[in-house]
Amino acid sequence: MRLLELQNETDSLQACAAIGRSVADSNLRGWAALLPLDPPALAEGLRHCGLPVLRGEKAALALGSIAQIWSAARSLAESVDRYKARTLALELRNRAAHLDASRPRWELPRSQLPKDRTLVMGVVNVTPDSFSDGGRFFSLEKAVEHALVLAEQGADILDIGGESSRPGAEPIGASEERERVEPVVRELARRVKVPLSIDTSKSDVARAALDAGAEIVNDVSGLARDPQMGEAVKGAAVCLMHMRGTPEQMQAKATYSDLLDEVQRELIEALERASAAGIAEERIALDPGLGFAKTGEHNLLLLRRLRELTQLGRPLVVGASRKSFIGTATGRSAPERLFGSVAASALAASSGAAVLRVHDVAATREALAVADAIRTSTA
Ligand code: PMM
C-alpha cells in the first residue's frame, strides 16, 4: 500500500494498470491511495469515509487530496475493529501525514544541521576514476584543498569517497580505499566545522573514517553489501541509497515493472536493516540512487515523482549532479553539466529533497536559496 501522485495521463493509465482495471481511465489526477483488495474492509471503509474508490482485479485506488486521504484513514483506523484493516488504515494515515509534514530532521551524532533550508552535501572524490571529476583531487593535499573550498562555498556536509561507483567501475579492496580516505577525513576533521560523511559500502572503511572524525556513513548499497556494516555504523548517522547489485553489474538490473513501488519497497528493506542494527530512525536519510541500476528515463521519473518518496517519513538525499541523464538532456559532457545539474537540484528541492549531493556547491547554494524562497513563500 502506498500513495501515488497522478500528474498526467501516463500516471493515470499506469495506476489503472496497477490495480488491474480493464477499462483504463486517463483522466485521474491528484493523489490516490493504492490499496490491496484484502481485507475488503479497507477500500470499503475508505469509501464509507467519503473517498471515491476505483476497484480493479488486483487492487483498488482511493482518490482525494492528501488531507482527505489522511482524514479518511484516521476515521477508519478509529472505527474499524478488524486488526488487519486497522493496521493498514494507520499506515495509510502515517504515510499521508509524512507527505504533508515539513521535512523531517536528520539528526547527526555531534553536529546540528541547519533546519531552515535545503542542504548541500559537497562531493569530495579521492579517486582516480570517478565519472565527472575522476583524478582531479587524487592526493591528500588536493582533496583537502578542494574540500576546504567547498566548505567555504557553503557546503553543509562534505561527502568523502575513495571508490568510484560509476557504472562498470571495478571494485577496489578495503585497505586501498581506506588509505585513500582516512587521511583526508582526519585532516578535514581538524580543519573544518562542517560534518563529514564517508561514502563507502565497506565496514572497515566506515569504521576507520568514523574514528578519524566522520559522523555520517553514506552507503550506496543501503547496508546490503557488507554484513558487518550495521555494526560498524551503530553510533553514526546514515544515508541509505537505493541500488541493485554492484556498480560493476548494476545497469543489467535496471528493469522494473513499477519503478516507484519497487524503489520504495527496497528502501523500506534498507530501513529495516538499519533498524535491526539498532540505528535510531532520526539518524537515517534515504536516497533514490539516481543512476544506480536506473536508466535515464528512470532517473527522470524518480525526480518528477520524488514527492511520493517523502511518505516514507525520512529526509531525502538526491544526487543528480553531472549524471549522464543531464548530459542526455543538454548534450553536455560531464564537467560541463553545471546548469543542468543546478536545475535538477532546484526541482528536487521543490519536490521534497532535503539534501542535494553536488559537485558545484556555490552555484547550487544560490539556486537553492531561490528555490527555498519560492517554496516557503507565504504572501
Ligand atoms: N552518487 C554517486 C556516489 N555516491 N551517494 C549518494 N547518497 N547518492 C548518489 O546519488 C551518489 C552517491 C556517484 O557520483 P560521483 O561519482 O560523482 O560521486
Tab-separated table of N, CA and C in Angstrom, residues 109-215:
chain	number	residue	atom	x	y	z
A	109	PRO	N	25.225	12.585	15.099
A	109	PRO	CA	25.691	12.331	16.469
A	109	PRO	C	26.252	13.564	17.168
A	110	ARG	N	26.974	14.440	16.445
A	110	ARG	CA	27.608	15.584	17.135
A	110	ARG	C	27.139	16.933	16.598
A	111	SER	N	26.991	17.041	15.282
A	111	SER	CA	26.687	18.362	14.699
A	111	SER	C	25.190	18.571	14.579
A	112	GLN	N	24.816	19.826	14.444
A	112	GLN	CA	23.418	20.199	14.166
A	112	GLN	C	23.365	20.667	12.725
A	113	LEU	N	22.504	20.085	11.916
A	113	LEU	CA	22.343	20.579	10.546
A	113	LEU	C	21.373	21.762	10.576
A	114	PRO	N	21.584	22.776	9.706
A	114	PRO	CA	20.627	23.890	9.654
A	114	PRO	C	19.220	23.363	9.393
A	115	LYS	N	18.223	24.011	10.054
A	115	LYS	CA	16.848	23.494	9.979
A	115	LYS	C	16.042	24.140	8.871
A	116	ASP	N	16.458	25.372	8.525
A	116	ASP	CA	15.527	26.215	7.788
A	116	ASP	C	15.727	26.216	6.290
A	117	ARG	N	16.563	25.328	5.744
A	117	ARG	CA	16.775	25.379	4.301
A	117	ARG	C	17.167	24.012	3.754
A	118	THR	N	17.125	23.907	2.441
A	118	THR	CA	17.585	22.688	1.782
A	118	THR	C	19.111	22.638	1.878
A	119	LEU	N	19.627	21.456	2.192
A	119	LEU	CA	21.057	21.346	2.491
A	119	LEU	C	21.861	20.881	1.276
A	120	VAL	N	23.139	21.265	1.306
A	120	VAL	CA	24.051	20.886	0.226
A	120	VAL	C	25.140	19.977	0.786
A	121	MET	N	25.270	18.812	0.153
A	121	MET	CA	26.352	17.890	0.501
A	121	MET	C	27.379	17.987	-0.625
A	122	GLY	N	28.574	18.480	-0.309
A	122	GLY	CA	29.598	18.660	-1.345
A	122	GLY	C	30.380	17.365	-1.554
A	123	VAL	N	30.606	17.014	-2.820
A	123	VAL	CA	31.271	15.751	-3.160
A	123	VAL	C	32.784	15.931	-3.193
A	124	VAL	N	33.481	15.103	-2.410
A	124	VAL	CA	34.947	15.089	-2.436
A	124	VAL	C	35.381	13.679	-2.837
A	125	ASN	N	35.655	13.500	-4.129
A	125	ASN	CA	36.050	12.174	-4.615
A	125	ASN	C	37.566	12.043	-4.602
A	126	VAL	N	38.065	11.108	-3.776
A	126	VAL	CA	39.512	10.854	-3.748
A	126	VAL	C	39.750	9.599	-4.577
A	127	THR	N	39.442	9.712	-5.865
A	127	THR	CA	39.509	8.536	-6.743
A	127	THR	C	40.203	8.931	-8.041
A	128	PRO	N	40.850	7.956	-8.693
A	128	PRO	CA	41.455	8.289	-9.984
A	128	PRO	C	40.451	8.204	-11.132
A	129	ASP	N	39.223	7.699	-10.862
A	129	ASP	CA	38.366	7.312	-11.988
A	129	ASP	C	36.877	7.624	-11.823
A	130	SER	N	36.488	8.617	-10.957
A	130	SER	CA	35.049	8.923	-10.878
A	130	SER	C	34.605	9.563	-12.185
A	131	PHE	N	33.322	9.401	-12.519
A	131	PHE	CA	32.932	9.758	-13.884
A	131	PHE	C	33.049	11.250	-14.180
A	132	SER	N	32.846	12.095	-13.168
A	132	SER	CA	32.788	13.515	-13.504
A	132	SER	C	34.038	14.285	-13.116
A	133	ASP	N	34.741	13.822	-12.084
A	133	ASP	CA	35.912	14.575	-11.638
A	133	ASP	C	37.069	13.642	-11.316
A	134	GLY	N	37.014	12.438	-11.902
A	134	GLY	CA	37.998	11.401	-11.576
A	134	GLY	C	39.421	11.902	-11.763
A	135	GLY	N	40.249	11.683	-10.732
A	135	GLY	CA	41.660	12.001	-10.845
A	135	GLY	C	42.007	13.426	-10.465
A	136	ARG	N	41.034	14.320	-10.449
A	136	ARG	CA	41.375	15.728	-10.228
A	136	ARG	C	41.832	15.993	-8.799
A	137	PHE	N	41.299	15.218	-7.855
A	137	PHE	CA	41.634	15.506	-6.453
A	137	PHE	C	42.260	14.279	-5.790
A	138	PHE	N	43.027	13.510	-6.616
A	138	PHE	CA	43.520	12.224	-6.150
A	138	PHE	C	44.844	12.347	-5.415
A	139	SER	N	44.890	13.171	-4.386
A	139	SER	CA	46.032	13.182	-3.472
A	139	SER	C	45.509	13.840	-2.213
A	140	LEU	N	46.167	13.578	-1.103
A	140	LEU	CA	45.707	14.141	0.167
A	140	LEU	C	45.580	15.671	0.072
A	141	GLU	N	46.643	16.293	-0.430
A	141	GLU	CA	46.654	17.774	-0.453
A	141	GLU	C	45.535	18.303	-1.341
A	142	LYS	N	45.420	17.705	-2.536
A	142	LYS	CA	44.418	18.218	-3.479
A	142	LYS	C	43.009	17.991	-2.958
A	143	ALA	N	42.770	16.818	-2.380
A	143	ALA	CA	41.425	16.516	-1.871
A	143	ALA	C	41.064	17.470	-0.728
A	144	VAL	N	42.015	17.696	0.170
A	144	VAL	CA	41.745	18.576	1.317
A	144	VAL	C	41.508	20.008	0.832
A	145	GLU	N	42.363	20.439	-0.071
A	145	GLU	CA	42.231	21.800	-0.609
A	145	GLU	C	40.851	21.981	-1.260
A	146	HIS	N	40.438	20.982	-2.037
A	146	HIS	CA	39.143	21.050	-2.712
A	146	HIS	C	38.002	21.079	-1.680
A	147	ALA	N	38.111	20.233	-0.666
A	147	ALA	CA	37.066	20.168	0.366
A	147	ALA	C	36.968	21.508	1.110
A	148	LEU	N	38.118	22.143	1.353
A	148	LEU	CA	38.099	23.434	2.055
A	148	LEU	C	37.386	24.489	1.210
A	149	VAL	N	37.580	24.423	-0.103
A	149	VAL	CA	36.883	25.363	-0.993
A	149	VAL	C	35.374	25.112	-0.907
A	150	LEU	N	34.965	23.825	-0.936
A	150	LEU	CA	33.523	23.507	-0.879
A	150	LEU	C	32.921	23.984	0.455
A	151	ALA	N	33.684	23.821	1.543
A	151	ALA	CA	33.188	24.273	2.857
A	151	ALA	C	33.018	25.792	2.843
A	152	GLU	N	34.014	26.458	2.286
A	152	GLU	CA	33.978	27.927	2.168
A	152	GLU	C	32.768	28.384	1.349
A	153	GLN	N	32.420	27.604	0.328
A	153	GLN	CA	31.298	27.964	-0.549
A	153	GLN	C	29.936	27.673	0.088
A	154	GLY	N	29.945	27.050	1.267
A	154	GLY	CA	28.678	26.869	1.973
A	154	GLY	C	28.155	25.440	2.007
A	155	ALA	N	29.019	24.449	1.782
A	155	ALA	CA	28.558	23.054	1.913
A	155	ALA	C	28.121	22.809	3.362
A	156	ASP	N	27.003	22.128	3.530
A	156	ASP	CA	26.513	21.802	4.876
A	156	ASP	C	27.102	20.484	5.360
A	157	ILE	N	27.507	19.639	4.404
A	157	ILE	CA	28.108	18.335	4.696
A	157	ILE	C	29.176	18.125	3.624
A	158	LEU	N	30.294	17.475	3.978
A	158	LEU	CA	31.264	17.073	2.954
A	158	LEU	C	31.255	15.556	2.874
A	159	ASP	N	31.088	15.030	1.658
A	159	ASP	CA	30.968	13.582	1.458
A	159	ASP	C	32.242	13.078	0.772
A	160	ILE	N	33.028	12.306	1.511
A	160	ILE	CA	34.342	11.892	1.015
A	160	ILE	C	34.268	10.441	0.537
A	161	GLY	N	34.664	10.212	-0.703
A	161	GLY	CA	34.580	8.858	-1.263
A	161	GLY	C	35.908	8.425	-1.865
A	162	GLY	N	36.262	7.151	-1.660
A	162	GLY	CA	37.541	6.649	-2.161
A	162	GLY	C	37.395	5.586	-3.225
A	163	GLU	N	36.147	5.234	-3.573
A	163	GLU	CA	35.961	4.202	-4.602
A	163	GLU	C	34.929	4.705	-5.594
A	164	SER	N	35.266	4.658	-6.859
A	164	SER	CA	34.317	5.122	-7.868
A	164	SER	C	33.122	4.172	-7.930
A	165	SER	N	31.922	4.748	-8.038
A	165	SER	CA	30.736	3.893	-8.159
A	165	SER	C	30.059	4.132	-9.507
A	166	ARG	N	30.830	4.677	-10.497
A	166	ARG	CA	30.204	4.872	-11.809
A	166	ARG	C	29.888	3.507	-12.413
A	167	PRO	N	28.888	3.447	-13.329
A	167	PRO	CA	28.522	2.152	-13.907
A	167	PRO	C	29.738	1.457	-14.524
A	168	GLY	N	29.913	0.187	-14.184
A	168	GLY	CA	31.008	-0.593	-14.752
A	168	GLY	C	32.323	-0.457	-13.994
A	169	ALA	N	32.355	0.400	-12.938
A	169	ALA	CA	33.618	0.618	-12.211
A	169	ALA	C	34.097	-0.675	-11.548
A	170	GLU	N	35.411	-0.894	-11.605
A	170	GLU	CA	35.998	-2.071	-10.961
A	170	GLU	C	36.126	-1.807	-9.467
A	171	PRO	N	35.744	-2.785	-8.636
A	171	PRO	CA	35.875	-2.548	-7.194
A	171	PRO	C	37.343	-2.522	-6.758
A	172	ILE	N	37.615	-1.837	-5.640
A	172	ILE	CA	38.962	-1.897	-5.053
A	172	ILE	C	38.850	-2.509	-3.655
A	173	GLY	N	39.980	-2.912	-3.079
A	173	GLY	CA	39.969	-3.548	-1.763
A	173	GLY	C	39.786	-2.522	-0.653
A	174	ALA	N	39.386	-3.041	0.529
A	174	ALA	CA	39.113	-2.148	1.664
A	174	ALA	C	40.364	-1.382	2.080
A	175	SER	N	41.544	-2.048	2.037
A	175	SER	CA	42.723	-1.354	2.560
A	175	SER	C	43.118	-0.208	1.628
A	176	GLU	N	42.984	-0.409	0.311
A	176	GLU	CA	43.322	0.671	-0.621
A	176	GLU	C	42.345	1.846	-0.442
A	177	GLU	N	41.053	1.498	-0.307
A	177	GLU	CA	40.048	2.558	-0.143
A	177	GLU	C	40.302	3.337	1.149
A	178	ARG	N	40.641	2.583	2.172
A	178	ARG	CA	40.883	3.212	3.469
A	178	ARG	C	42.105	4.134	3.409
A	179	GLU	N	43.153	3.675	2.724
A	179	GLU	CA	44.355	4.513	2.593
A	179	GLU	C	44.042	5.822	1.867
A	180	ARG	N	43.084	5.764	0.945
A	180	ARG	CA	42.745	6.989	0.219
A	180	ARG	C	41.977	7.981	1.104
A	181	VAL	N	41.008	7.463	1.858
A	181	VAL	CA	40.077	8.406	2.511
A	181	VAL	C	40.433	8.778	3.950
A	182	GLU	N	41.031	7.845	4.686
A	182	GLU	CA	41.225	8.083	6.119
A	182	GLU	C	42.029	9.362	6.404
A	183	PRO	N	43.182	9.556	5.707
A	183	PRO	CA	43.946	10.783	5.983
A	183	PRO	C	43.173	12.048	5.610
A	184	VAL	N	42.344	11.972	4.572
A	184	VAL	CA	41.566	13.150	4.156
A	184	VAL	C	40.545	13.488	5.246
A	185	VAL	N	39.861	12.461	5.741
A	185	VAL	CA	38.866	12.686	6.792
A	185	VAL	C	39.561	13.254	8.042
A	186	ARG	N	40.698	12.658	8.408
A	186	ARG	CA	41.396	13.091	9.635
A	186	ARG	C	41.803	14.565	9.534
A	187	GLU	N	42.336	14.916	8.375
A	187	GLU	CA	42.800	16.289	8.176
A	187	GLU	C	41.612	17.270	8.183
A	188	LEU	N	40.516	16.870	7.513
A	188	LEU	CA	39.356	17.770	7.445
A	188	LEU	C	38.698	17.917	8.814
A	189	ALA	N	38.667	16.822	9.579
A	189	ALA	CA	38.053	16.887	10.914
A	189	ALA	C	38.779	17.927	11.771
A	190	ARG	N	40.064	18.093	11.511
A	190	ARG	CA	40.869	19.069	12.249
A	190	ARG	C	40.603	20.496	11.752
A	191	ARG	N	40.267	20.586	10.464
A	191	ARG	CA	40.277	21.932	9.856
A	191	ARG	C	38.915	22.536	9.542
A	192	VAL	N	37.850	21.740	9.522
A	192	VAL	CA	36.531	22.337	9.230
A	192	VAL	C	35.496	21.953	10.282
A	193	LYS	N	34.477	22.810	10.399
A	193	LYS	CA	33.380	22.514	11.340
A	193	LYS	C	32.291	21.692	10.670
A	194	VAL	N	32.282	21.715	9.332
A	194	VAL	CA	31.227	21.031	8.577
A	194	VAL	C	31.241	19.528	8.874
A	195	PRO	N	30.070	18.921	9.144
A	195	PRO	CA	30.065	17.470	9.375
A	195	PRO	C	30.553	16.677	8.161
A	196	LEU	N	31.284	15.608	8.444
A	196	LEU	CA	31.896	14.817	7.373
A	196	LEU	C	31.147	13.508	7.194
A	197	SER	N	30.997	13.135	5.925
A	197	SER	CA	30.323	11.888	5.585
A	197	SER	C	31.314	11.022	4.815
A	198	ILE	N	31.289	9.718	5.048
A	198	ILE	CA	32.142	8.817	4.280
A	198	ILE	C	31.263	8.008	3.321
A	199	ASP	N	31.605	8.093	2.040
A	199	ASP	CA	30.843	7.396	1.001
A	199	ASP	C	31.492	6.028	0.803
A	200	THR	N	30.966	5.027	1.483
A	200	THR	CA	31.547	3.683	1.373
A	200	THR	C	30.495	2.619	1.655
A	201	SER	N	30.731	1.421	1.113
A	201	SER	CA	29.868	0.284	1.437
A	201	SER	C	30.624	-0.744	2.258
A	202	LYS	N	31.827	-0.384	2.702
A	202	LYS	CA	32.679	-1.351	3.422
A	202	LYS	C	32.805	-0.971	4.896
A	203	SER	N	32.573	-1.965	5.760
A	203	SER	CA	32.574	-1.673	7.195
A	203	SER	C	33.955	-1.236	7.688
A	204	ASP	N	35.035	-1.804	7.133
A	204	ASP	CA	36.382	-1.409	7.592
A	204	ASP	C	36.644	0.059	7.297
A	205	VAL	N	36.223	0.479	6.112
A	205	VAL	CA	36.444	1.868	5.711
A	205	VAL	C	35.562	2.791	6.563
A	206	ALA	N	34.307	2.369	6.778
A	206	ALA	CA	33.390	3.180	7.582
A	206	ALA	C	33.949	3.354	8.993
A	207	ARG	N	34.395	2.255	9.594
A	207	ARG	CA	34.947	2.330	10.965
A	207	ARG	C	36.126	3.285	11.031
A	208	ALA	N	37.056	3.130	10.074
A	208	ALA	CA	38.262	3.982	10.083
A	208	ALA	C	37.867	5.449	9.929
A	209	ALA	N	36.915	5.728	9.035
A	209	ALA	CA	36.522	7.127	8.791
A	209	ALA	C	35.786	7.697	10.001
A	210	LEU	N	34.960	6.874	10.648
A	210	LEU	CA	34.244	7.358	11.840
A	210	LEU	C	35.258	7.653	12.949
A	211	ASP	N	36.263	6.777	13.086
A	211	ASP	CA	37.317	7.023	14.087
A	211	ASP	C	38.087	8.297	13.774
A	212	ALA	N	38.233	8.573	12.479
A	212	ALA	CA	39.014	9.755	12.072
A	212	ALA	C	38.199	11.038	12.165
A	213	GLY	N	36.889	10.926	12.446
A	213	GLY	CA	36.116	12.152	12.657
A	213	GLY	C	34.863	12.306	11.810
A	214	ALA	N	34.554	11.320	10.943
A	214	ALA	CA	33.300	11.423	10.175
A	214	ALA	C	32.121	11.124	11.098
A	215	GLU	N	30.927	11.641	10.749
A	215	GLU	CA	29.744	11.294	11.563
A	215	GLU	C	28.622	10.669	10.751
